[in-house]
mmCIF file of C-alpha atoms and ligand atoms in Angstrom:
data_model
loop_
_atom_site.group_PDB
_atom_site.id
_atom_site.type_symbol
_atom_site.label_atom_id
_atom_site.label_comp_id
_atom_site.label_asym_id
_atom_site.label_seq_id
_atom_site.Cartn_x
_atom_site.Cartn_y
_atom_site.Cartn_z
ATOM 1 C CA MET A 1 27.047 77.862 -196.469
ATOM 2 C CA SER A 2 26.981 74.452 -194.365
ATOM 3 C CA GLU A 3 24.699 73.586 -191.711
ATOM 4 C CA MET A 4 25.892 74.826 -188.223
ATOM 5 C CA ILE A 5 25.667 73.046 -184.911
ATOM 6 C CA ARG A 6 25.793 75.123 -181.753
ATOM 7 C CA LEU A 7 27.393 73.696 -178.658
ATOM 8 C CA SER A 8 28.090 74.772 -175.135
ATOM 9 C CA ILE A 9 30.714 73.151 -173.472
ATOM 10 C CA PHE A 10 31.828 72.987 -170.114
ATOM 11 C CA ARG A 11 35.471 74.620 -169.500
ATOM 12 C CA PHE A 12 37.558 74.472 -166.476
ATOM 13 C CA ASP A 13 41.139 75.056 -165.937
ATOM 14 C CA PRO A 14 41.922 74.542 -162.468
ATOM 15 C CA GLU A 15 45.251 76.607 -162.752
ATOM 16 C CA ARG A 16 43.601 79.590 -164.266
ATOM 17 C CA ASP A 17 39.903 79.602 -163.409
ATOM 18 C CA ASP A 18 38.274 80.224 -160.211
ATOM 19 C CA LYS A 19 34.917 78.613 -161.285
ATOM 20 C CA PRO A 20 33.934 76.444 -164.237
ATOM 21 C CA PHE A 21 31.941 78.163 -167.049
ATOM 22 C CA MET A 22 30.195 77.111 -170.446
ATOM 23 C CA GLN A 23 31.626 78.042 -173.575
ATOM 24 C CA SER A 24 29.524 78.474 -176.890
ATOM 25 C CA TYR A 25 31.076 77.257 -180.094
ATOM 26 C CA GLU A 26 29.561 76.796 -183.507
ATOM 27 C CA VAL A 27 30.730 73.970 -186.018
ATOM 28 C CA PRO A 28 29.734 73.214 -189.519
ATOM 29 C CA VAL A 29 28.536 69.577 -190.113
ATOM 30 C CA THR A 30 31.301 68.419 -191.918
ATOM 31 C CA LYS A 31 30.145 65.128 -193.213
ATOM 32 C CA ARG A 32 26.820 62.695 -193.068
ATOM 33 C CA GLY A 33 26.533 60.921 -189.854
ATOM 34 C CA MET A 34 28.838 63.197 -188.317
ATOM 35 C CA LYS A 35 29.436 62.416 -184.517
ATOM 36 C CA LEU A 36 29.851 64.660 -181.483
ATOM 37 C CA LEU A 37 33.413 63.614 -181.061
ATOM 38 C CA ASP A 38 33.904 65.071 -184.868
ATOM 39 C CA ALA A 39 32.807 68.336 -183.354
ATOM 40 C CA LEU A 40 34.906 68.369 -180.565
ATOM 41 C CA ASN A 41 37.904 67.572 -182.868
ATOM 42 C CA TYR A 42 36.818 70.522 -185.178
ATOM 43 C CA ILE A 43 36.622 72.682 -182.238
ATOM 44 C CA LYS A 44 40.236 71.644 -180.944
ATOM 45 C CA TRP A 45 41.930 71.650 -184.422
ATOM 46 C CA GLU A 46 40.141 74.709 -186.065
ATOM 47 C CA LEU A 47 38.653 77.005 -183.500
ATOM 48 C CA ASP A 48 40.302 76.615 -180.032
ATOM 49 C CA GLY A 49 43.103 74.263 -179.317
ATOM 50 C CA THR A 50 42.869 74.852 -175.520
ATOM 51 C CA LEU A 51 39.950 72.397 -175.317
ATOM 52 C CA THR A 52 40.723 69.350 -173.530
ATOM 53 C CA TYR A 53 39.096 65.993 -173.666
ATOM 54 C CA ARG A 54 39.899 62.525 -173.878
ATOM 55 C CA ARG A 55 39.508 60.006 -176.902
ATOM 56 C CA SER A 56 41.409 57.281 -178.414
ATOM 57 C CA CYS A 57 39.456 54.807 -180.791
ATOM 58 C CA GLY A 58 36.959 57.145 -182.256
ATOM 59 C CA GLU A 59 34.672 53.781 -182.665
ATOM 60 C CA GLY A 60 32.883 53.044 -179.207
ATOM 61 C CA VAL A 61 35.693 50.818 -178.131
ATOM 62 C CA CYS A 62 38.356 52.404 -175.942
ATOM 63 C CA GLY A 63 35.857 53.749 -173.353
ATOM 64 C CA SER A 64 37.534 57.088 -173.065
ATOM 65 C CA ASP A 65 35.214 59.513 -174.071
ATOM 66 C CA GLY A 66 32.324 59.113 -171.642
ATOM 67 C CA LEU A 67 30.818 62.446 -171.635
ATOM 68 C CA ASN A 68 27.600 64.020 -170.230
ATOM 69 C CA ILE A 69 25.742 65.057 -173.262
ATOM 70 C CA ASN A 70 22.797 67.182 -172.883
ATOM 71 C CA GLY A 71 22.171 65.743 -169.521
ATOM 72 C CA VAL A 72 22.618 62.079 -170.477
ATOM 73 C CA ASN A 73 25.876 60.072 -170.407
ATOM 74 C CA GLY A 74 27.208 58.574 -173.547
ATOM 75 C CA LEU A 75 30.300 58.084 -175.861
ATOM 76 C CA ALA A 76 31.079 61.237 -177.966
ATOM 77 C CA CYS A 77 32.379 59.053 -180.675
ATOM 78 C CA ILE A 78 29.114 57.069 -181.574
ATOM 79 C CA THR A 79 26.742 59.713 -180.730
ATOM 80 C CA PRO A 80 25.522 61.590 -183.888
ATOM 81 C CA VAL A 81 25.353 64.998 -183.518
ATOM 82 C CA THR A 82 21.915 65.400 -185.730
ATOM 83 C CA GLY A 83 19.248 64.553 -183.545
ATOM 84 C CA LEU A 84 20.710 66.311 -180.582
ATOM 85 C CA LYS A 85 18.906 69.363 -179.073
ATOM 86 C CA GLN A 86 20.871 72.338 -179.663
ATOM 87 C CA PRO A 87 22.781 73.997 -178.073
ATOM 88 C CA VAL A 88 24.375 70.730 -177.339
ATOM 89 C CA HIS A 89 25.379 70.756 -173.548
ATOM 90 C CA VAL A 90 28.546 68.840 -173.227
ATOM 91 C CA ARG A 91 29.881 68.553 -169.494
ATOM 92 C CA PRO A 92 32.236 66.052 -167.943
ATOM 93 C CA LEU A 93 30.876 62.707 -166.218
ATOM 94 C CA PRO A 94 28.928 63.687 -163.341
ATOM 95 C CA GLY A 95 29.911 63.330 -159.702
ATOM 96 C CA MET A 96 33.875 62.934 -160.692
ATOM 97 C CA HIS A 97 36.698 65.441 -159.940
ATOM 98 C CA VAL A 98 37.618 67.452 -163.150
ATOM 99 C CA ILE A 99 41.099 67.745 -163.919
ATOM 100 C CA ARG A 100 40.361 69.854 -166.827
ATOM 101 C CA ASP A 101 37.520 70.794 -169.235
ATOM 102 C CA LEU A 102 36.115 67.528 -170.097
ATOM 103 C CA VAL A 103 38.926 65.186 -168.502
ATOM 104 C CA VAL A 104 38.080 63.714 -165.055
ATOM 105 C CA ASP A 105 39.951 61.710 -162.615
ATOM 106 C CA MET A 106 39.437 57.965 -163.093
ATOM 107 C CA ASP A 107 41.796 56.906 -160.514
ATOM 108 C CA HIS A 108 38.991 55.782 -157.996
ATOM 109 C CA PHE A 109 37.013 54.174 -160.466
ATOM 110 C CA PHE A 110 39.748 51.694 -161.467
ATOM 111 C CA ASP A 111 40.840 51.422 -158.074
ATOM 112 C CA GLN A 112 37.368 49.919 -157.468
ATOM 113 C CA TYR A 113 37.897 47.930 -160.651
ATOM 114 C CA ARG A 114 41.074 46.281 -159.141
ATOM 115 C CA GLN A 115 39.400 45.504 -155.849
ATOM 116 C CA ILE A 116 37.131 42.917 -157.647
ATOM 117 C CA GLN A 117 40.505 41.337 -159.115
ATOM 118 C CA PRO A 118 39.278 41.070 -162.530
ATOM 119 C CA TRP A 119 41.312 38.225 -163.730
ATOM 120 C CA MET A 120 40.843 34.537 -163.746
ATOM 121 C CA GLN A 121 41.534 32.948 -160.510
ATOM 122 C CA THR A 122 42.025 28.964 -160.283
ATOM 123 C CA ASP A 123 43.112 26.554 -157.963
ATOM 124 C CA THR A 124 43.351 23.341 -159.815
ATOM 125 C CA PRO A 125 46.606 22.626 -161.971
ATOM 126 C CA THR A 126 46.537 24.367 -165.326
ATOM 127 C CA PRO A 127 45.738 21.781 -168.113
ATOM 128 C CA GLU A 128 48.161 20.955 -170.771
ATOM 129 C CA HIS A 129 46.378 22.663 -173.269
ATOM 130 C CA GLU A 130 43.613 25.012 -172.294
ATOM 131 C CA ARG A 131 40.700 25.315 -169.876
ATOM 132 C CA LEU A 132 37.357 24.312 -171.753
ATOM 133 C CA GLN A 133 34.356 25.779 -171.890
ATOM 134 C CA SER A 134 31.223 24.584 -173.419
ATOM 135 C CA PRO A 135 29.136 27.098 -175.978
ATOM 136 C CA GLU A 136 26.459 27.257 -173.234
ATOM 137 C CA GLU A 137 28.904 28.261 -170.542
ATOM 138 C CA ARG A 138 30.420 30.834 -173.042
ATOM 139 C CA ALA A 139 26.877 32.091 -173.688
ATOM 140 C CA LEU A 140 26.706 33.071 -169.929
ATOM 141 C CA LEU A 141 29.436 35.787 -170.596
ATOM 142 C CA ASP A 142 27.437 37.426 -173.200
ATOM 143 C CA GLY A 143 26.292 40.876 -171.759
ATOM 144 C CA GLN A 144 29.101 40.878 -169.470
ATOM 145 C CA TYR A 145 32.482 40.870 -171.135
ATOM 146 C CA GLU A 146 31.590 43.596 -173.746
ATOM 147 C CA CYS A 147 31.756 46.448 -171.077
ATOM 148 C CA ILE A 148 34.616 49.067 -171.883
ATOM 149 C CA LEU A 149 34.786 50.710 -168.614
ATOM 150 C CA CYS A 150 33.938 53.958 -169.983
ATOM 151 C CA ALA A 151 31.903 54.607 -166.682
ATOM 152 C CA CYS A 152 28.967 56.044 -168.125
ATOM 153 C CA CYS A 153 27.109 54.048 -165.881
ATOM 154 C CA THR A 154 28.643 54.645 -162.649
ATOM 155 C CA THR A 155 28.782 58.244 -162.879
ATOM 156 C CA SER A 156 25.080 58.199 -163.695
ATOM 157 C CA CYS A 157 24.201 56.073 -160.613
ATOM 158 C CA PRO A 158 23.001 58.226 -157.658
ATOM 159 C CA SER A 159 23.720 55.765 -155.175
ATOM 160 C CA TRP A 160 27.500 55.922 -156.244
ATOM 161 C CA TRP A 161 27.166 59.999 -156.124
ATOM 162 C CA TRP A 162 26.220 59.496 -152.507
ATOM 163 C CA ASN A 163 28.515 56.478 -151.263
ATOM 164 C CA GLY A 164 31.104 56.434 -154.160
ATOM 165 C CA ASP A 165 33.644 55.866 -151.483
ATOM 166 C CA ARG A 166 32.371 52.270 -150.678
ATOM 167 C CA PHE A 167 29.878 51.379 -153.170
ATOM 168 C CA LEU A 168 31.569 49.844 -156.075
ATOM 169 C CA GLY A 169 29.071 51.027 -158.750
ATOM 170 C CA PRO A 170 27.147 49.217 -161.776
ATOM 171 C CA ALA A 171 30.316 48.937 -163.970
ATOM 172 C CA VAL A 172 32.551 47.254 -161.405
ATOM 173 C CA LEU A 173 29.983 44.696 -160.035
ATOM 174 C CA LEU A 174 28.970 44.094 -163.932
ATOM 175 C CA GLN A 175 32.577 43.117 -164.184
ATOM 176 C CA ALA A 176 32.488 41.232 -160.801
ATOM 177 C CA ASN A 177 29.434 39.220 -162.298
ATOM 178 C CA ARG A 178 31.332 38.526 -165.258
ATOM 179 C CA TRP A 179 34.009 36.587 -163.334
ATOM 180 C CA ILE A 180 31.424 34.874 -160.876
ATOM 181 C CA VAL A 181 29.595 33.309 -163.852
ATOM 182 C CA ASP A 182 32.584 32.212 -165.814
ATOM 183 C CA SER A 183 32.688 28.503 -165.914
ATOM 184 C CA ARG A 184 36.777 28.623 -165.750
ATOM 185 C CA ASP A 185 37.079 30.644 -162.929
ATOM 186 C CA GLU A 186 37.251 28.848 -159.186
ATOM 187 C CA ALA A 187 37.268 31.819 -157.128
ATOM 188 C CA THR A 188 33.519 32.438 -157.045
ATOM 189 C CA GLY A 189 33.132 31.709 -153.151
ATOM 190 C CA ARG A 190 35.845 34.153 -152.511
ATOM 191 C CA ARG A 191 34.375 36.806 -154.802
ATOM 192 C CA LEU A 192 30.896 36.432 -153.350
ATOM 193 C CA ASP A 193 32.591 36.834 -149.752
ATOM 194 C CA GLN A 194 34.007 39.996 -150.907
ATOM 195 C CA LEU A 195 30.745 41.482 -152.439
ATOM 196 C CA GLU A 196 28.746 40.775 -149.392
ATOM 197 C CA ASP A 197 28.484 44.033 -148.016
ATOM 198 C CA ALA A 198 25.637 46.528 -147.080
ATOM 199 C CA PHE A 199 27.811 49.556 -148.858
ATOM 200 C CA ARG A 200 29.780 47.341 -151.660
ATOM 201 C CA LEU A 201 26.822 45.884 -153.357
ATOM 202 C CA TYR A 202 23.675 46.268 -151.442
ATOM 203 C CA ARG A 203 23.520 50.070 -152.025
ATOM 204 C CA CYS A 204 22.193 49.380 -155.454
ATOM 205 C CA HIS A 205 18.467 50.317 -154.980
ATOM 206 C CA GLN A 206 17.485 49.412 -158.529
ATOM 207 C CA ILE A 207 17.337 52.916 -159.786
ATOM 208 C CA MET A 208 18.347 51.686 -163.368
ATOM 209 C CA ASN A 209 19.946 54.651 -164.459
ATOM 210 C CA CYS A 210 23.078 52.634 -165.082
ATOM 211 C CA MET A 211 21.141 50.661 -167.778
ATOM 212 C CA GLU A 212 19.798 53.624 -169.390
ATOM 213 C CA ALA A 213 23.279 55.301 -169.567
ATOM 214 C CA CYS A 214 25.414 52.332 -171.022
ATOM 215 C CA PRO A 215 26.418 52.887 -174.759
ATOM 216 C CA LYS A 216 27.179 49.356 -175.294
ATOM 217 C CA GLU A 217 23.565 48.319 -174.286
ATOM 218 C CA LEU A 218 24.539 46.303 -171.193
ATOM 219 C CA ASN A 219 22.368 45.751 -167.990
ATOM 220 C CA PRO A 220 24.427 46.181 -164.846
ATOM 221 C CA THR A 221 21.225 46.128 -162.987
ATOM 222 C CA ALA A 222 20.577 42.660 -164.054
ATOM 223 C CA ALA A 223 24.222 41.633 -163.253
ATOM 224 C CA ILE A 224 23.887 43.176 -159.602
ATOM 225 C CA ASP A 225 20.506 41.233 -159.095
ATOM 226 C CA SER A 226 22.040 38.109 -160.301
ATOM 227 C CA ILE A 227 24.782 38.458 -157.653
ATOM 228 C CA LYS A 228 22.252 39.172 -155.022
ATOM 229 C CA ARG A 229 20.508 35.941 -155.951
ATOM 230 C CA LYS A 230 23.582 33.958 -155.801
ATOM 231 C CA LEU A 231 24.274 35.203 -152.254
ATOM 232 C CA LEU A 232 20.914 34.694 -151.234
ATOM 233 C CA ALA A 233 20.937 31.039 -152.640
ATOM 234 C CA ARG A 234 23.890 30.323 -150.718
ATOM 235 C CA LYS A 235 22.526 31.641 -147.671
ATOM 236 C CA SER A 236 19.297 29.701 -147.695
ATOM 237 C CA MET B 1 38.237 61.223 -155.286
ATOM 238 C CA LYS B 2 40.363 60.023 -152.469
ATOM 239 C CA LEU B 3 41.778 56.500 -153.096
ATOM 240 C CA THR B 4 41.086 54.288 -150.084
ATOM 241 C CA LYS B 5 42.818 51.312 -149.153
ATOM 242 C CA GLU B 6 40.640 48.354 -149.976
ATOM 243 C CA PRO B 7 38.358 47.914 -147.073
ATOM 244 C CA GLY B 8 36.953 44.289 -147.595
ATOM 245 C CA SER B 9 33.722 43.032 -147.093
ATOM 246 C CA ALA B 10 31.786 43.566 -143.742
ATOM 247 C CA ARG B 11 29.914 40.405 -144.596
ATOM 248 C CA SER B 12 26.339 42.351 -143.984
ATOM 249 C CA GLY B 13 23.884 43.736 -145.995
ATOM 250 C CA ILE B 14 22.226 40.256 -147.184
ATOM 251 C CA GLY B 15 20.085 40.025 -143.933
ATOM 252 C CA ASP B 16 18.663 43.791 -144.291
ATOM 253 C CA TRP B 17 17.988 43.017 -147.983
ATOM 254 C CA TYR B 18 16.323 39.825 -147.087
ATOM 255 C CA TRP B 19 14.255 40.981 -144.094
ATOM 256 C CA GLN B 20 13.160 44.381 -146.170
ATOM 257 C CA ARG B 21 11.708 41.842 -148.958
ATOM 258 C CA LEU B 22 10.013 39.184 -146.575
ATOM 259 C CA SER B 23 8.444 41.756 -144.473
ATOM 260 C CA ALA B 24 7.251 43.248 -148.027
ATOM 261 C CA VAL B 25 5.583 40.191 -148.615
ATOM 262 C CA VAL B 26 3.942 40.002 -145.159
ATOM 263 C CA LEU B 27 2.700 43.650 -145.679
ATOM 264 C CA ALA B 28 1.159 42.954 -149.155
ATOM 265 C CA VAL B 29 -0.698 40.254 -147.911
ATOM 266 C CA LEU B 30 -1.928 41.497 -144.523
ATOM 267 C CA LEU B 31 -2.123 45.313 -145.110
ATOM 268 C CA PRO B 32 -5.352 45.120 -147.123
ATOM 269 C CA LEU B 33 -7.336 43.425 -144.432
ATOM 270 C CA PRO B 34 -7.696 46.325 -141.901
ATOM 271 C CA PHE B 35 -8.768 48.322 -145.236
ATOM 272 C CA LEU B 36 -11.411 45.683 -146.008
ATOM 273 C CA LEU B 37 -12.719 45.847 -142.518
ATOM 274 C CA ILE B 38 -13.285 49.512 -142.455
ATOM 275 C CA VAL B 39 -15.066 48.835 -145.814
ATOM 276 C CA ALA B 40 -17.156 46.306 -144.187
ATOM 277 C CA VAL B 41 -18.003 48.570 -141.226
ATOM 278 C CA TYR B 42 -18.763 51.494 -143.477
ATOM 279 C CA SER B 43 -21.241 49.429 -145.604
ATOM 280 C CA GLY B 44 -22.789 48.335 -142.604
ATOM 281 C CA SER B 45 -22.120 44.653 -143.082
ATOM 282 C CA VAL B 46 -20.084 44.655 -139.471
ATOM 283 C CA ASP B 47 -21.517 46.261 -136.412
ATOM 284 C CA GLN B 48 -19.831 47.519 -133.475
ATOM 285 C CA LEU B 49 -20.005 44.267 -131.576
ATOM 286 C CA GLY B 50 -19.200 42.239 -134.304
ATOM 287 C CA LEU B 51 -15.919 44.524 -135.174
ATOM 288 C CA LEU B 52 -14.958 43.997 -131.487
ATOM 289 C CA ASP B 53 -15.912 40.011 -131.868
ATOM 290 C CA LEU B 54 -13.432 39.958 -135.047
ATOM 291 C CA LEU B 55 -10.638 41.934 -133.323
ATOM 292 C CA ASP B 56 -10.909 39.858 -130.145
ATOM 293 C CA HIS B 57 -10.339 36.492 -131.774
ATOM 294 C CA PHE B 58 -7.032 34.939 -131.075
ATOM 295 C CA PHE B 59 -6.445 34.462 -134.842
ATOM 296 C CA SER B 60 -6.968 38.035 -135.503
ATOM 297 C CA ARG B 61 -4.681 39.024 -132.819
ATOM 298 C CA LEU B 62 -2.009 36.815 -134.349
ATOM 299 C CA LEU B 63 -2.240 38.520 -137.508
ATOM 300 C CA HIS B 64 -2.688 41.683 -136.095
ATOM 301 C CA THR B 65 0.762 41.165 -134.389
ATOM 302 C CA LEU B 66 2.437 39.820 -137.568
ATOM 303 C CA LEU B 67 1.108 43.026 -139.388
ATOM 304 C CA ILE B 68 2.593 45.354 -136.731
ATOM 305 C CA LEU B 69 5.959 43.493 -136.637
ATOM 306 C CA ALA B 70 6.090 43.439 -140.486
ATOM 307 C CA LEU B 71 5.165 47.236 -140.631
ATOM 308 C CA ILE B 72 7.839 47.893 -138.187
ATOM 309 C CA VAL B 73 10.663 45.844 -139.583
ATOM 310 C CA HIS B 74 9.800 47.439 -143.126
ATOM 311 C CA ALA B 75 9.708 50.967 -141.997
ATOM 312 C CA TYR B 76 12.871 50.301 -140.187
ATOM 313 C CA MET B 77 14.855 48.863 -143.010
ATOM 314 C CA GLY B 78 13.518 51.531 -145.562
ATOM 315 C CA LEU B 79 14.460 54.539 -143.113
ATOM 316 C CA LYS B 80 17.905 52.856 -142.449
ATOM 317 C CA VAL B 81 18.731 52.476 -145.928
ATOM 318 C CA ILE B 82 17.692 56.309 -146.471
ATOM 319 C CA PHE B 83 20.079 57.347 -143.159
ATOM 320 C CA GLU B 84 23.089 55.183 -144.846
ATOM 321 C CA ASP B 85 22.453 57.072 -147.959
ATOM 322 C CA TYR B 86 22.072 60.481 -147.090
ATOM 323 C CA VAL B 87 23.867 60.702 -143.784
ATOM 324 C CA PRO B 88 27.597 60.858 -144.338
ATOM 325 C CA VAL B 89 28.988 61.316 -140.964
ATOM 326 C CA ILE B 90 29.304 57.931 -139.497
ATOM 327 C CA GLY B 91 28.310 59.310 -135.866
ATOM 328 C CA TRP B 92 25.345 60.934 -136.910
ATOM 329 C CA ARG B 93 24.092 57.791 -139.118
ATOM 330 C CA VAL B 94 24.765 55.514 -136.033
ATOM 331 C CA THR B 95 22.908 57.761 -133.545
ATOM 332 C CA LEU B 96 20.041 58.283 -136.125
ATOM 333 C CA ILE B 97 19.584 54.514 -136.554
ATOM 334 C CA GLY B 98 19.944 53.750 -132.920
ATOM 335 C CA GLY B 99 17.294 56.339 -132.012
ATOM 336 C CA MET B 100 15.077 55.190 -134.631
ATOM 337 C CA LEU B 101 15.285 51.751 -133.372
ATOM 338 C CA VAL B 102 14.457 52.884 -129.776
ATOM 339 C CA VAL B 103 11.502 54.838 -130.986
ATOM 340 C CA MET B 104 10.061 52.253 -133.134
ATOM 341 C CA SER B 105 10.507 49.362 -130.439
ATOM 342 C CA GLY B 106 8.881 51.522 -128.161
ATOM 343 C CA PHE B 107 5.925 52.028 -130.302
ATOM 344 C CA GLY B 108 5.908 48.274 -131.356
ATOM 345 C CA ILE B 109 5.503 47.199 -127.642
ATOM 346 C CA TRP B 110 3.135 49.832 -127.121
ATOM 347 C CA TRP B 111 0.883 48.270 -129.752
ATOM 348 C CA LEU B 112 1.431 44.736 -128.697
ATOM 349 C CA ALA B 113 0.396 45.344 -125.295
ATOM 350 C CA ILE B 114 -2.782 46.917 -126.945
ATOM 351 C CA ILE B 115 -3.357 43.982 -128.864
ATOM 352 C CA TRP B 116 -2.993 41.469 -126.382
ATOM 353 C CA ALA B 117 -4.273 43.646 -123.587
ATOM 354 C CA TRP B 118 -1.295 43.235 -121.503
ATOM 355 C CA GLY B 119 -1.961 44.562 -117.697
ATOM 356 C CA GLY B 120 -5.723 44.744 -118.525
HETATM 357 S S1 SF4 C 301 20.616 50.025 -160.899
HETATM 358 FE FE1 SF4 C 301 21.762 50.233 -158.922
HETATM 359 S S2 SF4 C 301 23.826 50.728 -159.835
HETATM 360 FE FE2 SF4 C 301 22.224 50.766 -161.549
HETATM 361 S S3 SF4 C 301 22.024 53.180 -161.287
HETATM 362 FE FE3 SF4 C 301 20.611 52.067 -160.098
HETATM 363 S S4 SF4 C 301 21.565 52.057 -157.887
HETATM 364 FE FE4 SF4 C 301 22.795 52.493 -159.418
HETATM 365 S S1 SF4 C 302 28.524 48.762 -168.254
HETATM 366 FE FE1 SF4 C 302 28.256 50.266 -170.156
HETATM 367 S S2 SF4 C 302 28.286 52.231 -169.214
HETATM 368 FE FE2 SF4 C 302 29.150 50.882 -167.810
HETATM 369 S S3 SF4 C 302 31.289 50.863 -167.909
HETATM 370 FE FE3 SF4 C 302 30.662 49.166 -169.005
HETATM 371 S S4 SF4 C 302 30.328 49.899 -171.129
HETATM 372 FE FE4 SF4 C 302 30.460 51.627 -169.908
HETATM 373 S S1 FES C 303 36.919 57.105 -178.316
HETATM 374 FE FE1 FES C 303 37.154 55.119 -177.854
HETATM 375 S S2 FES C 303 35.071 55.036 -177.105
HETATM 376 FE FE2 FES C 303 34.855 56.791 -177.674
#
């Protein structure tokens, strides 16, 4: 008999259940390097088709399967099952409204993303070919552009839990910084204006949960700090 | 979570952040001084008259004033952030922060009056 993994998974169907509950499953280890997403797929395809979760790429690129795994946020598709303490507790991202089982409502998160206007803004005429960037200028985007908007960081941030209606949260602030440091973007001033706010930006108390949570090993705390330093520099 | 209409920025926050850090630096420099004084008194290197002389000196009154101001600013900023974090009802938030401001200013004025011996 193959090795089995025990899981305890958050279940909630608002149309049927009064309260959420944890349901236990046992799943065989089907392959070497098996990931948590493989275990969820096994449950859905072989054991219980009602289990609901999001996933797409299966390789840490799309950002759709951010989950709370044994109390830590991460992507199911790149989290190896071996090494996880059993039973593996799988819950939806914290602080979010649950639509069903592991699926949460991401509308507000993406609405906040929209608020920082995540596209290149320029005032100068478009050059004939392209807006050039030196290798050094391009290097400033490293550690910023890789974000896949999985929300693992933002939903692990206590400040966002308490004041998420106004605080933009680490993921969105990292993206705000991504456009601020982009040499081709010409809206830096307007962007900083939009962030200079006790709630939108300064709710970050450097708790650094976000950095711990990021499956892409990005550092939103540093990005937030860099925005704060830019605001300070333009004031003093 | 309810979608909110984009509220824009209140253009605030940088002042709070700046003052909290500035007062922290002042505290880091000045706060050890009273403790050094206590140690000096207990070790017997400063007697009562010497202590009074030290505290009476214009320069120490100035430092004392700075210390008290930094302490109040720092405590105010810290508590304000906590109220903003954990008191979600705006009415309560504003009342608590306002009340705190009154109490702390009162305390500060009282202490300054002692330092500079106003009216005495
Ligand atoms: S460092 Fe800031 S953004 Fe990151 S978890 Fe802490 S408070 Fe939230
Ligand atoms: S910064 Fe990291 S954890 Fe946060 S949304 Fe981007 S990829 Fe996910
Ligand atoms: S399924 Fe795409 S990131 Fe996990």
